[in-house]
């Protein structure tokens, strides 16, 4: 059997001692493994309008997800109107090129259109949630094989007695909304992979520990109630300035995997607003964070899929919330703004590739 090291060539170049987290060690023994499909979140207009973007996607991706498009704010301009143009186009593109499309997302606290503020009773919330799932999951039945049914349900700094993030759904239906969303999605498309998607589990901070505890408790409760739940989506929006808690993350993944759940990496990028300005140094730190994150998961189980939240630094959500004080552009993604692969792409390729 061929041995393979996950150590990255030149990763520490240009960095002061101690600037990097513990780098991956070569595993003691290796076994054969299959390739993990890689993909990215898409802005569908760019697939049509930007040939370089399209080329990059065709070269690198096997899986696509809409960066928007299936969110309430995009699909539901009015209570009685659904606009499927973007997801339809993305699915057509995926189909035409033999790629899979993931669904993101059915119940989320953010990205809700203004008119939903008129939903103020339990009955109205239940009706709206079910109508939405019936219509959207129903439309793509058999064509979108994996859905982020509920997104970001746990609050940012969960208190023991108040772990859930406020949202229209949580406020009117309670935690039960998660069961309702999962059961309804399963009823509409019994073959769909049902994913609970969330972020903020990977650093050695009290906040991440609290989030892991709250998330595990929620998942156990869902399992105990017999809620259909197949997989956990770890978003992986990694704060670049923070170390990865490899042990804590591995233990967390191991508990989830032990409950029979598959693991997906759904939205990987490295938020680089607090990293040094030099692009080469920044790119190496970005790569090393992702490497530590992926390896902590991979030490327990190979994720079913790895997606980044965008493909090129030219188009990323990061500056919306995390623009740099020095005004330099963010560099969170595997390709730079000219579509050239960065060290992060090497990390992803090394992690996702098959091995004999
Ligand atoms: C973001 C998109 O990237 C933005 O374009 C949009 O305006 C807001 O949402 N976690 C998620 C994603 O689950 O849906 C978010 O996407 C990024 C954080």
mmCIF file of C-alpha atoms and ligand atoms in Angstrom:
data_model
loop_
_atom_site.group_PDB
_atom_site.id
_atom_site.type_symbol
_atom_site.label_atom_id
_atom_site.label_comp_id
_atom_site.label_asym_id
_atom_site.label_seq_id
_atom_site.Cartn_x
_atom_site.Cartn_y
_atom_site.Cartn_z
ATOM 1 C CA UNK A 1 0.000 0.000 0.000
ATOM 2 C CA UNK A 2 1.256 3.433 -0.898
ATOM 3 C CA UNK A 3 1.952 5.751 1.949
ATOM 4 C CA UNK A 4 0.890 9.280 1.576
ATOM 5 C CA UNK A 5 1.733 12.244 3.654
ATOM 6 C CA UNK A 6 -0.660 15.065 4.237
ATOM 7 C CA UNK A 7 2.157 17.428 5.009
ATOM 8 C CA UNK A 8 2.049 20.390 2.682
ATOM 9 C CA UNK A 9 5.141 21.333 0.785
ATOM 10 C CA UNK A 10 6.384 24.749 1.809
ATOM 11 C CA UNK A 11 3.459 25.418 4.064
ATOM 12 C CA UNK A 12 5.474 27.131 6.728
ATOM 13 C CA UNK A 13 7.516 29.210 4.280
ATOM 14 C CA UNK A 14 7.525 32.836 5.250
ATOM 15 C CA UNK A 15 5.869 32.319 8.594
ATOM 16 C CA UNK A 16 7.434 33.067 11.925
ATOM 17 C CA UNK A 17 7.914 30.209 14.360
ATOM 18 C CA UNK A 18 4.702 29.399 16.147
ATOM 19 C CA UNK A 19 2.544 31.213 13.593
ATOM 20 C CA UNK A 20 1.004 27.996 12.378
ATOM 21 C CA UNK A 21 -1.132 25.518 14.225
ATOM 22 C CA UNK A 22 0.177 21.990 14.584
ATOM 23 C CA UNK A 23 0.416 20.700 11.051
ATOM 24 C CA UNK A 24 -0.911 17.380 9.952
ATOM 25 C CA UNK A 25 1.260 14.417 10.695
ATOM 26 C CA UNK A 26 1.467 11.542 8.298
ATOM 27 C CA UNK A 27 -0.939 8.898 9.508
ATOM 28 C CA UNK A 28 0.731 5.863 11.069
ATOM 29 C CA UNK A 29 -0.831 3.568 8.536
ATOM 30 C CA UNK A 30 -2.953 4.272 5.562
ATOM 31 C CA UNK A 31 -5.691 2.332 3.860
ATOM 32 C CA UNK A 32 -7.226 2.574 0.423
ATOM 33 C CA UNK A 33 -9.795 5.298 0.104
ATOM 34 C CA UNK A 34 -12.208 6.680 -2.449
ATOM 35 C CA UNK A 35 -12.139 10.211 -3.789
ATOM 36 C CA UNK A 36 -14.449 12.696 -2.111
ATOM 37 C CA UNK A 37 -16.521 14.782 -4.517
ATOM 38 C CA UNK A 38 -15.583 18.442 -4.372
ATOM 39 C CA UNK A 39 -17.821 21.364 -5.161
ATOM 40 C CA UNK A 40 -18.636 24.997 -4.502
ATOM 41 C CA UNK A 41 -21.439 27.457 -3.934
ATOM 42 C CA UNK A 42 -22.495 29.123 -7.157
ATOM 43 C CA UNK A 43 -23.798 32.460 -8.347
ATOM 44 C CA UNK A 44 -25.795 31.245 -11.279
ATOM 45 C CA UNK A 45 -25.573 34.445 -13.333
ATOM 46 C CA UNK A 46 -21.786 34.112 -13.381
ATOM 47 C CA UNK A 47 -22.042 30.645 -14.887
ATOM 48 C CA UNK A 48 -23.777 32.299 -17.821
ATOM 49 C CA UNK A 49 -21.886 35.595 -17.977
ATOM 50 C CA UNK A 50 -18.295 34.877 -16.923
ATOM 51 C CA UNK A 51 -16.464 32.306 -19.069
ATOM 52 C CA UNK A 52 -13.500 32.112 -16.669
ATOM 53 C CA UNK A 53 -15.815 31.363 -13.770
ATOM 54 C CA UNK A 54 -17.601 28.698 -15.804
ATOM 55 C CA UNK A 55 -14.311 27.143 -16.891
ATOM 56 C CA UNK A 56 -13.083 26.992 -13.300
ATOM 57 C CA UNK A 57 -16.276 25.341 -12.130
ATOM 58 C CA UNK A 58 -16.123 22.776 -14.910
ATOM 59 C CA UNK A 59 -12.488 22.051 -14.169
ATOM 60 C CA UNK A 60 -12.764 21.620 -10.422
ATOM 61 C CA UNK A 61 -16.313 20.820 -9.308
ATOM 62 C CA UNK A 62 -18.404 17.680 -9.168
ATOM 63 C CA UNK A 63 -21.078 19.110 -6.856
ATOM 64 C CA UNK A 64 -22.818 22.491 -6.862
ATOM 65 C CA UNK A 65 -25.006 24.381 -4.438
ATOM 66 C CA UNK A 66 -26.658 27.755 -4.948
ATOM 67 C CA UNK A 67 -25.073 30.460 -2.817
ATOM 68 C CA UNK A 68 -28.601 31.844 -2.872
ATOM 69 C CA UNK A 69 -31.488 30.899 -5.089
ATOM 70 C CA UNK A 70 -33.229 28.401 -2.844
ATOM 71 C CA UNK A 71 -33.375 30.708 0.155
ATOM 72 C CA UNK A 72 -36.761 32.125 1.055
ATOM 73 C CA UNK A 73 -35.663 35.638 0.167
ATOM 74 C CA UNK A 74 -34.817 34.536 -3.370
ATOM 75 C CA UNK A 75 -37.649 32.087 -3.965
ATOM 76 C CA UNK A 76 -40.516 33.915 -2.302
ATOM 77 C CA UNK A 77 -40.948 37.574 -3.389
ATOM 78 C CA UNK A 78 -44.555 37.365 -2.188
ATOM 79 C CA UNK A 79 -46.561 34.930 -0.095
ATOM 80 C CA UNK A 80 -48.292 33.498 -3.131
ATOM 81 C CA UNK A 81 -45.389 33.527 -5.593
ATOM 82 C CA UNK A 82 -42.394 31.216 -6.055
ATOM 83 C CA UNK A 83 -39.567 32.143 -8.432
ATOM 84 C CA UNK A 84 -37.548 29.111 -9.442
ATOM 85 C CA UNK A 85 -35.485 30.668 -12.192
ATOM 86 C CA UNK A 86 -32.072 30.519 -10.471
ATOM 87 C CA UNK A 87 -32.251 27.024 -8.983
ATOM 88 C CA UNK A 88 -33.755 25.709 -12.225
ATOM 89 C CA UNK A 89 -30.813 27.121 -14.166
ATOM 90 C CA UNK A 90 -28.269 25.792 -11.713
ATOM 91 C CA UNK A 91 -29.831 22.350 -11.820
ATOM 92 C CA UNK A 92 -29.874 22.408 -15.628
ATOM 93 C CA UNK A 93 -26.175 23.313 -15.600
ATOM 94 C CA UNK A 94 -25.393 20.561 -13.094
ATOM 95 C CA UNK A 95 -27.364 18.006 -15.112
ATOM 96 C CA UNK A 96 -25.756 19.049 -18.376
ATOM 97 C CA UNK A 97 -22.298 18.500 -16.909
ATOM 98 C CA UNK A 98 -22.906 15.361 -14.875
ATOM 99 C CA UNK A 99 -22.714 17.169 -11.536
ATOM 100 C CA UNK A 100 -24.945 16.913 -8.512
ATOM 101 C CA UNK A 101 -26.754 19.836 -6.979
ATOM 102 C CA UNK A 102 -27.338 20.183 -3.225
ATOM 103 C CA UNK A 103 -30.285 22.066 -1.773
ATOM 104 C CA UNK A 104 -29.670 24.965 0.625
ATOM 105 C CA UNK A 105 -31.845 25.611 2.637
ATOM 106 C CA UNK A 106 -35.450 25.147 3.811
ATOM 107 C CA UNK A 107 -35.548 26.633 7.320
ATOM 108 C CA UNK A 108 -33.106 29.361 8.353
ATOM 109 C CA UNK A 109 -33.319 32.374 10.637
ATOM 110 C CA UNK A 110 -31.840 34.728 8.024
ATOM 111 C CA UNK A 111 -32.729 35.513 4.438
ATOM 112 C CA UNK A 112 -36.435 35.804 5.111
ATOM 113 C CA UNK A 113 -38.533 38.157 2.961
ATOM 114 C CA UNK A 114 -40.263 41.053 4.685
ATOM 115 C CA UNK A 115 -43.743 39.690 4.091
ATOM 116 C CA UNK A 116 -43.032 36.731 6.417
ATOM 117 C CA UNK A 117 -43.197 39.179 9.331
ATOM 118 C CA UNK A 118 -46.948 38.859 8.932
ATOM 119 C CA UNK A 119 -46.670 35.224 10.041
ATOM 120 C CA UNK A 120 -47.376 35.589 13.731
ATOM 121 C CA UNK A 121 -49.192 32.475 14.896
ATOM 122 C CA UNK A 122 -48.207 28.872 15.366
ATOM 123 C CA UNK A 123 -50.823 27.759 12.843
ATOM 124 C CA UNK A 124 -49.664 30.218 10.211
ATOM 125 C CA UNK A 125 -46.016 29.224 10.727
ATOM 126 C CA UNK A 126 -46.834 25.549 10.383
ATOM 127 C CA UNK A 127 -48.836 26.197 7.244
ATOM 128 C CA UNK A 128 -46.080 28.325 5.714
ATOM 129 C CA UNK A 129 -43.301 25.848 6.520
ATOM 130 C CA UNK A 130 -45.227 22.890 5.131
ATOM 131 C CA UNK A 131 -46.358 24.741 2.025
ATOM 132 C CA UNK A 132 -42.778 25.799 1.363
ATOM 133 C CA UNK A 133 -41.332 22.315 1.768
ATOM 134 C CA UNK A 134 -44.102 20.695 -0.260
ATOM 135 C CA UNK A 135 -43.590 23.122 -3.123
ATOM 136 C CA UNK A 136 -39.800 23.362 -3.171
ATOM 137 C CA UNK A 137 -38.770 19.826 -2.267
ATOM 138 C CA UNK A 138 -41.645 18.559 -4.403
ATOM 139 C CA UNK A 139 -40.451 20.484 -7.447
ATOM 140 C CA UNK A 140 -36.959 18.993 -7.267
ATOM 141 C CA UNK A 141 -37.977 15.538 -6.064
ATOM 142 C CA UNK A 142 -35.533 12.926 -7.323
ATOM 143 C CA UNK A 143 -33.214 15.623 -8.712
ATOM 144 C CA UNK A 144 -31.718 17.272 -5.626
ATOM 145 C CA UNK A 145 -30.413 14.312 -3.631
ATOM 146 C CA UNK A 146 -29.286 16.148 -0.497
ATOM 147 C CA UNK A 147 -30.928 19.048 1.353
ATOM 148 C CA UNK A 148 -29.746 21.304 4.169
ATOM 149 C CA UNK A 149 -33.176 21.042 5.735
ATOM 150 C CA UNK A 150 -32.424 23.296 8.708
ATOM 151 C CA UNK A 151 -29.562 25.777 8.767
ATOM 152 C CA UNK A 152 -27.835 27.336 11.789
ATOM 153 C CA UNK A 153 -30.379 26.314 14.429
ATOM 154 C CA UNK A 154 -28.020 26.686 17.402
ATOM 155 C CA UNK A 155 -27.341 30.173 18.722
ATOM 156 C CA UNK A 156 -23.905 31.761 18.500
ATOM 157 C CA UNK A 157 -23.127 31.528 22.186
ATOM 158 C CA UNK A 158 -25.611 28.991 23.427
ATOM 159 C CA UNK A 159 -26.621 29.126 27.058
ATOM 160 C CA UNK A 160 -27.425 25.747 28.607
ATOM 161 C CA UNK A 161 -31.058 26.735 29.106
ATOM 162 C CA UNK A 162 -31.420 28.626 25.827
ATOM 163 C CA UNK A 163 -29.450 26.857 23.115
ATOM 164 C CA UNK A 164 -31.595 27.628 20.083
ATOM 165 C CA UNK A 165 -31.164 30.610 17.789
ATOM 166 C CA UNK A 166 -34.225 32.843 17.554
ATOM 167 C CA UNK A 167 -35.971 32.692 14.198
ATOM 168 C CA UNK A 168 -39.460 32.904 12.861
ATOM 169 C CA UNK A 169 -39.652 29.106 13.136
ATOM 170 C CA UNK A 170 -38.079 28.781 16.545
ATOM 171 C CA UNK A 171 -40.131 31.635 17.982
ATOM 172 C CA UNK A 172 -43.498 30.358 16.794
ATOM 173 C CA UNK A 173 -43.029 26.584 16.704
ATOM 174 C CA UNK A 174 -40.180 25.948 19.139
ATOM 175 C CA UNK A 175 -37.501 23.312 18.558
ATOM 176 C CA UNK A 176 -40.295 21.158 17.198
ATOM 177 C CA UNK A 177 -39.898 23.086 13.929
ATOM 178 C CA UNK A 178 -36.793 21.021 13.246
ATOM 179 C CA UNK A 179 -38.672 17.751 13.573
ATOM 180 C CA UNK A 180 -41.460 19.157 11.442
ATOM 181 C CA UNK A 181 -39.109 20.275 8.678
ATOM 182 C CA UNK A 182 -37.214 16.992 8.573
ATOM 183 C CA UNK A 183 -40.322 14.806 8.663
ATOM 184 C CA UNK A 184 -42.071 16.826 6.004
ATOM 185 C CA UNK A 185 -39.042 16.801 3.689
ATOM 186 C CA UNK A 186 -38.740 13.033 4.119
ATOM 187 C CA UNK A 187 -42.432 12.622 3.359
ATOM 188 C CA UNK A 188 -42.195 14.678 0.157
ATOM 189 C CA UNK A 189 -39.019 13.014 -1.131
ATOM 190 C CA UNK A 190 -38.252 9.818 0.810
ATOM 191 C CA UNK A 191 -34.948 9.343 -1.016
ATOM 192 C CA UNK A 192 -33.455 12.672 -0.066
ATOM 193 C CA UNK A 193 -30.460 12.911 2.261
ATOM 194 C CA UNK A 194 -31.611 15.036 5.201
ATOM 195 C CA UNK A 195 -28.903 17.303 6.554
ATOM 196 C CA UNK A 196 -28.693 19.515 9.634
ATOM 197 C CA UNK A 197 -26.205 22.252 8.762
ATOM 198 C CA UNK A 198 -24.336 24.513 11.189
ATOM 199 C CA UNK A 199 -21.057 26.268 11.955
ATOM 200 C CA UNK A 200 -18.736 27.339 14.740
ATOM 201 C CA UNK A 201 -17.535 24.038 16.196
ATOM 202 C CA UNK A 202 -13.842 24.036 15.443
ATOM 203 C CA UNK A 203 -11.893 26.417 17.653
ATOM 204 C CA UNK A 204 -10.511 25.902 21.165
ATOM 205 C CA UNK A 205 -12.863 28.487 22.683
ATOM 206 C CA UNK A 206 -15.621 28.309 25.272
ATOM 207 C CA UNK A 207 -18.049 29.453 22.628
ATOM 208 C CA UNK A 208 -17.231 26.551 20.303
ATOM 209 C CA UNK A 209 -17.334 24.066 23.175
ATOM 210 C CA UNK A 210 -20.768 25.362 24.201
ATOM 211 C CA UNK A 211 -21.934 25.144 20.619
ATOM 212 C CA UNK A 212 -20.730 21.553 20.273
ATOM 213 C CA UNK A 213 -22.487 20.583 23.511
ATOM 214 C CA UNK A 214 -25.741 22.235 22.486
ATOM 215 C CA UNK A 215 -25.587 20.772 18.993
ATOM 216 C CA UNK A 216 -24.907 17.235 20.243
ATOM 217 C CA UNK A 217 -27.788 17.524 22.687
ATOM 218 C CA UNK A 218 -30.117 18.644 19.908
ATOM 219 C CA UNK A 219 -29.027 15.815 17.608
ATOM 220 C CA UNK A 220 -29.491 13.237 20.384
ATOM 221 C CA UNK A 221 -32.980 14.572 21.074
ATOM 222 C CA UNK A 222 -33.852 14.401 17.383
ATOM 223 C CA UNK A 223 -32.581 10.826 17.166
ATOM 224 C CA UNK A 224 -34.460 9.857 20.346
ATOM 225 C CA UNK A 225 -37.663 11.228 18.882
ATOM 226 C CA UNK A 226 -37.084 9.216 15.718
ATOM 227 C CA UNK A 227 -36.729 12.300 13.553
ATOM 228 C CA UNK A 228 -35.325 11.333 10.169
ATOM 229 C CA UNK A 229 -31.851 12.864 10.029
ATOM 230 C CA UNK A 230 -29.083 11.402 7.907
ATOM 231 C CA UNK A 231 -26.134 13.734 7.960
ATOM 232 C CA UNK A 232 -24.501 16.720 9.564
ATOM 233 C CA UNK A 233 -23.245 19.579 7.450
ATOM 234 C CA UNK A 234 -20.203 21.250 8.977
ATOM 235 C CA UNK A 235 -20.089 24.587 7.217
ATOM 236 C CA UNK A 236 -16.450 25.347 7.880
ATOM 237 C CA UNK A 237 -16.390 29.136 7.747
ATOM 238 C CA UNK A 238 -13.101 29.105 9.614
ATOM 239 C CA UNK A 239 -11.892 32.216 11.431
ATOM 240 C CA UNK A 240 -8.345 32.452 10.095
ATOM 241 C CA UNK A 241 -6.845 33.938 13.230
ATOM 242 C CA UNK A 242 -7.991 31.065 15.442
ATOM 243 C CA UNK A 243 -6.383 27.677 15.849
ATOM 244 C CA UNK A 244 -8.329 24.553 15.048
ATOM 245 C CA UNK A 245 -9.157 22.482 18.115
ATOM 246 C CA UNK A 246 -8.281 19.222 16.404
ATOM 247 C CA UNK A 247 -8.963 17.033 19.381
ATOM 248 C CA UNK A 248 -12.239 18.733 20.274
ATOM 249 C CA UNK A 249 -13.425 18.689 16.672
ATOM 250 C CA UNK A 250 -12.472 15.031 16.180
ATOM 251 C CA UNK A 251 -14.310 14.053 19.360
ATOM 252 C CA UNK A 252 -17.377 15.986 18.212
ATOM 253 C CA UNK A 253 -17.345 14.352 14.772
ATOM 254 C CA UNK A 254 -16.823 10.975 16.382
ATOM 255 C CA UNK A 255 -19.933 11.425 18.556
ATOM 256 C CA UNK A 256 -22.002 12.420 15.534
ATOM 257 C CA UNK A 257 -20.636 9.611 13.425
ATOM 258 C CA UNK A 258 -21.317 7.238 16.326
ATOM 259 C CA UNK A 259 -24.988 8.193 16.088
ATOM 260 C CA UNK A 260 -24.987 6.856 12.536
ATOM 261 C CA UNK A 261 -24.721 10.228 10.810
ATOM 262 C CA UNK A 262 -22.718 10.989 7.701
ATOM 263 C CA UNK A 263 -20.529 14.096 7.741
ATOM 264 C CA UNK A 264 -20.461 16.700 4.969
ATOM 265 C CA UNK A 265 -18.271 19.774 4.702
ATOM 266 C CA UNK A 266 -20.723 22.199 3.170
ATOM 267 C CA UNK A 267 -19.369 25.779 3.121
ATOM 268 C CA UNK A 268 -15.620 25.803 3.610
ATOM 269 C CA UNK A 269 -13.710 29.082 3.425
ATOM 270 C CA UNK A 270 -11.235 30.838 5.683
ATOM 271 C CA UNK A 271 -12.162 34.274 6.957
ATOM 272 C CA UNK A 272 -8.968 36.241 6.608
ATOM 273 C CA UNK A 273 -9.847 39.726 7.851
ATOM 274 C CA UNK A 274 -7.517 39.421 10.837
ATOM 275 C CA UNK A 275 -4.626 37.693 9.039
ATOM 276 C CA UNK A 276 -1.394 39.411 7.918
ATOM 277 C CA UNK A 277 -1.659 41.456 4.715
ATOM 278 C CA UNK A 278 1.037 39.671 2.681
ATOM 279 C CA UNK A 279 -0.936 37.495 0.254
ATOM 280 C CA UNK A 280 1.565 34.617 0.230
ATOM 281 C CA UNK A 281 1.670 34.409 4.017
ATOM 282 C CA UNK A 282 -2.076 34.818 4.224
ATOM 283 C CA UNK A 283 -2.680 32.076 1.670
ATOM 284 C CA UNK A 284 -0.479 29.666 3.617
ATOM 285 C CA UNK A 285 -2.306 30.332 6.878
ATOM 286 C CA UNK A 286 -5.657 29.961 5.110
ATOM 287 C CA UNK A 287 -4.496 26.613 3.723
ATOM 288 C CA UNK A 288 -3.154 25.420 7.057
ATOM 289 C CA UNK A 289 -6.424 26.168 8.864
ATOM 290 C CA UNK A 290 -8.407 24.248 6.283
ATOM 291 C CA UNK A 291 -5.885 21.422 6.422
ATOM 292 C CA UNK A 292 -6.217 21.123 10.204
ATOM 293 C CA UNK A 293 -10.011 21.309 9.979
ATOM 294 C CA UNK A 294 -10.303 18.670 7.266
ATOM 295 C CA UNK A 295 -7.792 16.405 8.918
ATOM 296 C CA UNK A 296 -9.534 16.555 12.309
ATOM 297 C CA UNK A 297 -12.689 15.349 10.541
ATOM 298 C CA UNK A 298 -10.825 12.889 8.321
ATOM 299 C CA UNK A 299 -9.145 11.307 11.347
ATOM 300 C CA UNK A 300 -12.624 10.047 12.273
ATOM 301 C CA UNK A 301 -14.454 9.648 8.992
ATOM 302 C CA UNK A 302 -14.074 10.716 5.380
ATOM 303 C CA UNK A 303 -16.709 13.380 4.733
ATOM 304 C CA UNK A 304 -19.107 12.472 1.921
ATOM 305 C CA UNK A 305 -18.489 15.715 0.111
ATOM 306 C CA UNK A 306 -16.429 18.874 0.483
ATOM 307 C CA UNK A 307 -17.829 22.162 -0.785
ATOM 308 C CA UNK A 308 -16.325 25.621 -0.520
ATOM 309 C CA UNK A 309 -18.547 28.704 -0.285
ATOM 310 C CA UNK A 310 -17.565 30.068 -3.670
ATOM 311 C CA UNK A 311 -14.714 29.031 -5.922
ATOM 312 C CA UNK A 312 -12.684 32.207 -6.568
ATOM 313 C CA UNK A 313 -11.680 35.127 -4.340
ATOM 314 C CA UNK A 314 -13.230 37.330 -7.018
ATOM 315 C CA UNK A 315 -16.705 36.436 -5.778
ATOM 316 C CA UNK A 316 -17.048 35.785 -2.077
ATOM 317 C CA UNK A 317 -19.531 36.645 0.653
ATOM 318 C CA UNK A 318 -16.700 37.235 3.162
ATOM 319 C CA UNK A 319 -16.311 41.026 2.669
ATOM 320 C CA UNK A 320 -20.006 41.538 3.396
ATOM 321 C CA UNK A 321 -19.266 40.780 7.056
ATOM 322 C CA UNK A 322 -15.482 40.496 7.331
ATOM 323 C CA UNK A 323 -13.855 43.095 5.116
ATOM 324 C CA UNK A 324 -10.254 43.937 6.039
ATOM 325 C CA UNK A 325 -9.394 47.135 7.881
ATOM 326 C CA UNK A 326 -6.440 47.698 5.511
ATOM 327 C CA UNK A 327 -8.768 47.652 2.520
ATOM 328 C CA UNK A 328 -7.041 44.682 0.880
ATOM 329 C CA UNK A 329 -9.338 42.166 -0.794
ATOM 330 C CA UNK A 330 -10.192 38.992 1.107
ATOM 331 C CA UNK A 331 -8.616 35.720 -0.015
ATOM 332 C CA UNK A 332 -10.807 33.006 1.533
ATOM 333 C CA UNK A 333 -11.257 30.583 -1.370
ATOM 334 C CA UNK A 334 -9.312 27.915 -3.310
ATOM 335 C CA UNK A 335 -8.747 30.003 -6.465
ATOM 336 C CA UNK A 336 -7.459 33.572 -6.500
ATOM 337 C CA UNK A 337 -9.258 36.407 -8.275
ATOM 338 C CA UNK A 338 -7.573 35.320 -11.543
ATOM 339 C CA UNK A 339 -8.757 31.737 -11.078
ATOM 340 C CA UNK A 340 -5.294 30.471 -10.241
ATOM 341 C CA UNK A 341 -5.153 27.698 -7.624
ATOM 342 C CA UNK A 342 -3.924 28.777 -4.202
ATOM 343 C CA UNK A 343 -2.428 26.617 -1.451
ATOM 344 C CA UNK A 344 -5.978 26.001 -0.206
ATOM 345 C CA UNK A 345 -6.745 24.182 -3.449
ATOM 346 C CA UNK A 346 -3.711 21.934 -2.923
ATOM 347 C CA UNK A 347 -4.981 21.068 0.555
ATOM 348 C CA UNK A 348 -8.432 20.251 -0.773
ATOM 349 C CA UNK A 349 -7.091 18.177 -3.662
ATOM 350 C CA UNK A 350 -4.784 16.231 -1.336
ATOM 351 C CA UNK A 351 -7.606 15.588 1.108
ATOM 352 C CA UNK A 352 -10.294 14.641 -1.392
ATOM 353 C CA UNK A 353 -8.200 12.540 -3.759
ATOM 354 C CA UNK A 354 -8.467 8.770 -3.917
ATOM 355 C CA UNK A 355 -5.660 6.591 -2.737
ATOM 356 C CA UNK A 356 -4.823 3.070 -3.845
HETATM 357 C C1 LIG B 1 -24.612 33.943 2.440
HETATM 358 C C2 LIG B 1 -24.346 34.228 0.975
HETATM 359 O O1 LIG B 1 -23.034 33.883 0.661
HETATM 360 C C3 LIG B 1 -24.608 35.666 0.699
HETATM 361 O O2 LIG B 1 -24.451 35.942 -0.677
HETATM 362 C C4 LIG B 1 -26.021 36.019 1.158
HETATM 363 O O3 LIG B 1 -26.260 37.349 1.045
HETATM 364 C C5 LIG B 1 -26.212 35.681 2.622
HETATM 365 O O4 LIG B 1 -25.901 34.340 2.821
HETATM 366 N N1 LIG B 1 -23.827 30.521 6.152
HETATM 367 C C6 LIG B 1 -24.764 30.020 5.273
HETATM 368 C C7 LIG B 1 -24.933 30.647 3.956
HETATM 369 O O5 LIG B 1 -25.384 28.986 5.555
HETATM 370 O O6 LIG B 1 -26.241 30.529 3.462
HETATM 371 C C8 LIG B 1 -24.493 32.094 3.964
HETATM 372 O O7 LIG B 1 -24.511 32.549 2.632
HETATM 373 C C9 LIG B 1 -23.120 32.230 4.553
HETATM 374 C C10 LIG B 1 -23.095 31.733 5.968
#
